[in-house]
Amino acid sequence: RAMLEVLFSTGMRISELVSLNRNQIDGTGRIFIMGKGKKERFVYLTQRAQYYLDQYLVVRNDNFPALFIPYSGRNVKNLRKRISTNYLQERIKFYREKLRINVPTSAHSLRHGFATYLAEEGASPAAIQILLGHESLATTTRYVHASDRYAEETHRKYHPLKEPK
């Protein structure tokens, strides 16, 4: 659960999640990421994600540097062990089926959902671009699937000729 909470809380890429080390998280829930193209950025945990991550780390009881590790397999004692992207996708599939979610769900769809949710709550496209680690705002707009309802609501709220309250 901690992995899924961190993914949705931060909007990070699956490759960024599996490469995370414990020392990349500071005490305030801020995570330093070396993203695509060696681009550096910070992402932020919600209190809920921080809670589940703390619970996971209490149970871990080891000194491996990787934030998320496998608990079985041939390299279980290897200090450099990490979960794989395939493992994470399998966990997402497992929880989707367990919760009877009938829409396709993947790590990437969680990233899309993160961006869309922020946009619908009023976050600026520039802020979303920074959080996702995109070079171009055009890339970010492909991620943000704001609904027609939200577009209409935004028009009513911000248009200069809107009806007075």
Coordinates of C-alpha atoms in Angstrom, one line a residue, residues 14-110:
I14 CA 7.3 4.2 -11.9
S15 CA 11.1 4.3 -12.8
E16 CA 11.6 7.0 -10.2
L17 CA 9.8 5.1 -7.5
V18 CA 11.7 1.9 -8.0
S19 CA 15.0 3.7 -7.9
L20 CA 14.3 5.7 -4.7
N21 CA 16.6 5.3 -1.7
R22 CA 15.6 6.0 1.9
N23 CA 18.0 8.9 2.1
Q24 CA 16.1 10.8 -0.6
I25 CA 13.3 11.5 1.8
D26 CA 13.7 14.3 4.3
G27 CA 11.8 14.6 7.6
T28 CA 9.2 16.9 6.1
G29 CA 7.8 14.5 3.5
R30 CA 9.8 16.0 0.7
I31 CA 11.5 13.6 -1.7
F32 CA 14.5 14.5 -3.9
I33 CA 14.3 12.9 -7.3
M34 CA 16.8 12.5 -10.1
G35 CA 14.2 12.3 -12.9
K36 CA 14.2 11.6 -16.6
G37 CA 17.2 13.1 -18.3
K38 CA 19.0 13.5 -15.0
K39 CA 16.7 16.4 -14.1
E40 CA 16.5 17.1 -10.4
R41 CA 13.3 18.0 -8.6
F42 CA 11.4 17.7 -5.4
V43 CA 8.1 15.9 -4.9
Y44 CA 5.9 15.9 -1.8
L45 CA 4.2 13.3 0.3
T46 CA 0.7 13.8 1.6
Q47 CA 0.3 13.1 5.3
R48 CA -1.6 9.9 4.4
A49 CA 1.2 8.7 2.2
Q50 CA 3.8 9.6 4.9
Y51 CA 1.8 7.6 7.4
Y52 CA 1.7 4.4 5.2
L53 CA 5.4 4.9 4.3
D54 CA 6.3 5.1 8.0
Q55 CA 4.3 2.0 8.8
Y56 CA 6.1 0.1 6.0
L57 CA 9.5 1.2 7.2
V58 CA 8.8 0.2 10.8
V59 CA 8.0 -3.4 9.5
R60 CA 11.1 -3.5 7.3
N61 CA 13.7 -3.9 10.1
D62 CA 16.8 -3.7 7.8
N63 CA 19.4 -1.3 6.6
F64 CA 19.1 -1.7 2.8
P65 CA 19.4 1.7 1.1
A66 CA 16.5 1.1 -1.4
L67 CA 13.2 2.5 -0.2
F68 CA 11.1 -0.4 -1.6
I69 CA 12.5 -3.9 -1.6
P70 CA 11.3 -7.4 -2.5
Y71 CA 10.8 -9.9 0.3
S72 CA 11.5 -13.0 -1.6
G73 CA 13.5 -14.2 -4.5
R74 CA 17.1 -15.2 -5.2
N75 CA 18.7 -11.9 -4.3
V76 CA 16.8 -11.3 -1.1
K77 CA 20.1 -10.7 0.9
N78 CA 21.7 -8.5 -1.8
L79 CA 22.2 -4.9 -0.5
R80 CA 21.4 -3.5 -3.9
K81 CA 18.1 -5.3 -4.3
R82 CA 15.0 -3.3 -5.3
I83 CA 11.5 -4.0 -6.5
S84 CA 11.1 -4.1 -10.3
T85 CA 8.7 -2.1 -12.4
N86 CA 7.0 -5.4 -13.3
Y87 CA 6.5 -6.2 -9.6
L88 CA 4.9 -2.9 -9.0
Q89 CA 2.6 -3.3 -12.0
E90 CA 1.6 -6.7 -10.6
R91 CA 0.8 -5.2 -7.2
I92 CA -1.3 -2.5 -8.8
K93 CA -3.2 -5.2 -10.8
F94 CA -3.6 -7.3 -7.6
Y95 CA -5.2 -4.3 -5.7
R96 CA -7.3 -3.3 -8.7
E97 CA -8.8 -6.8 -8.7
K98 CA -9.1 -7.1 -5.0
L99 CA -11.0 -3.8 -4.8
R100 CA -13.0 -4.7 -7.9
I101 CA -12.0 -1.6 -9.9
N102 CA -13.3 -2.2 -13.4
V103 CA -11.2 0.4 -15.2
P104 CA -7.6 -0.1 -16.4
T105 CA -5.2 1.0 -13.7
S106 CA -1.5 1.3 -13.9
A107 CA 1.3 3.3 -12.4
H108 CA 1.1 5.6 -15.3
S109 CA -2.7 6.1 -14.9
L110 CA -2.0 7.1 -11.2

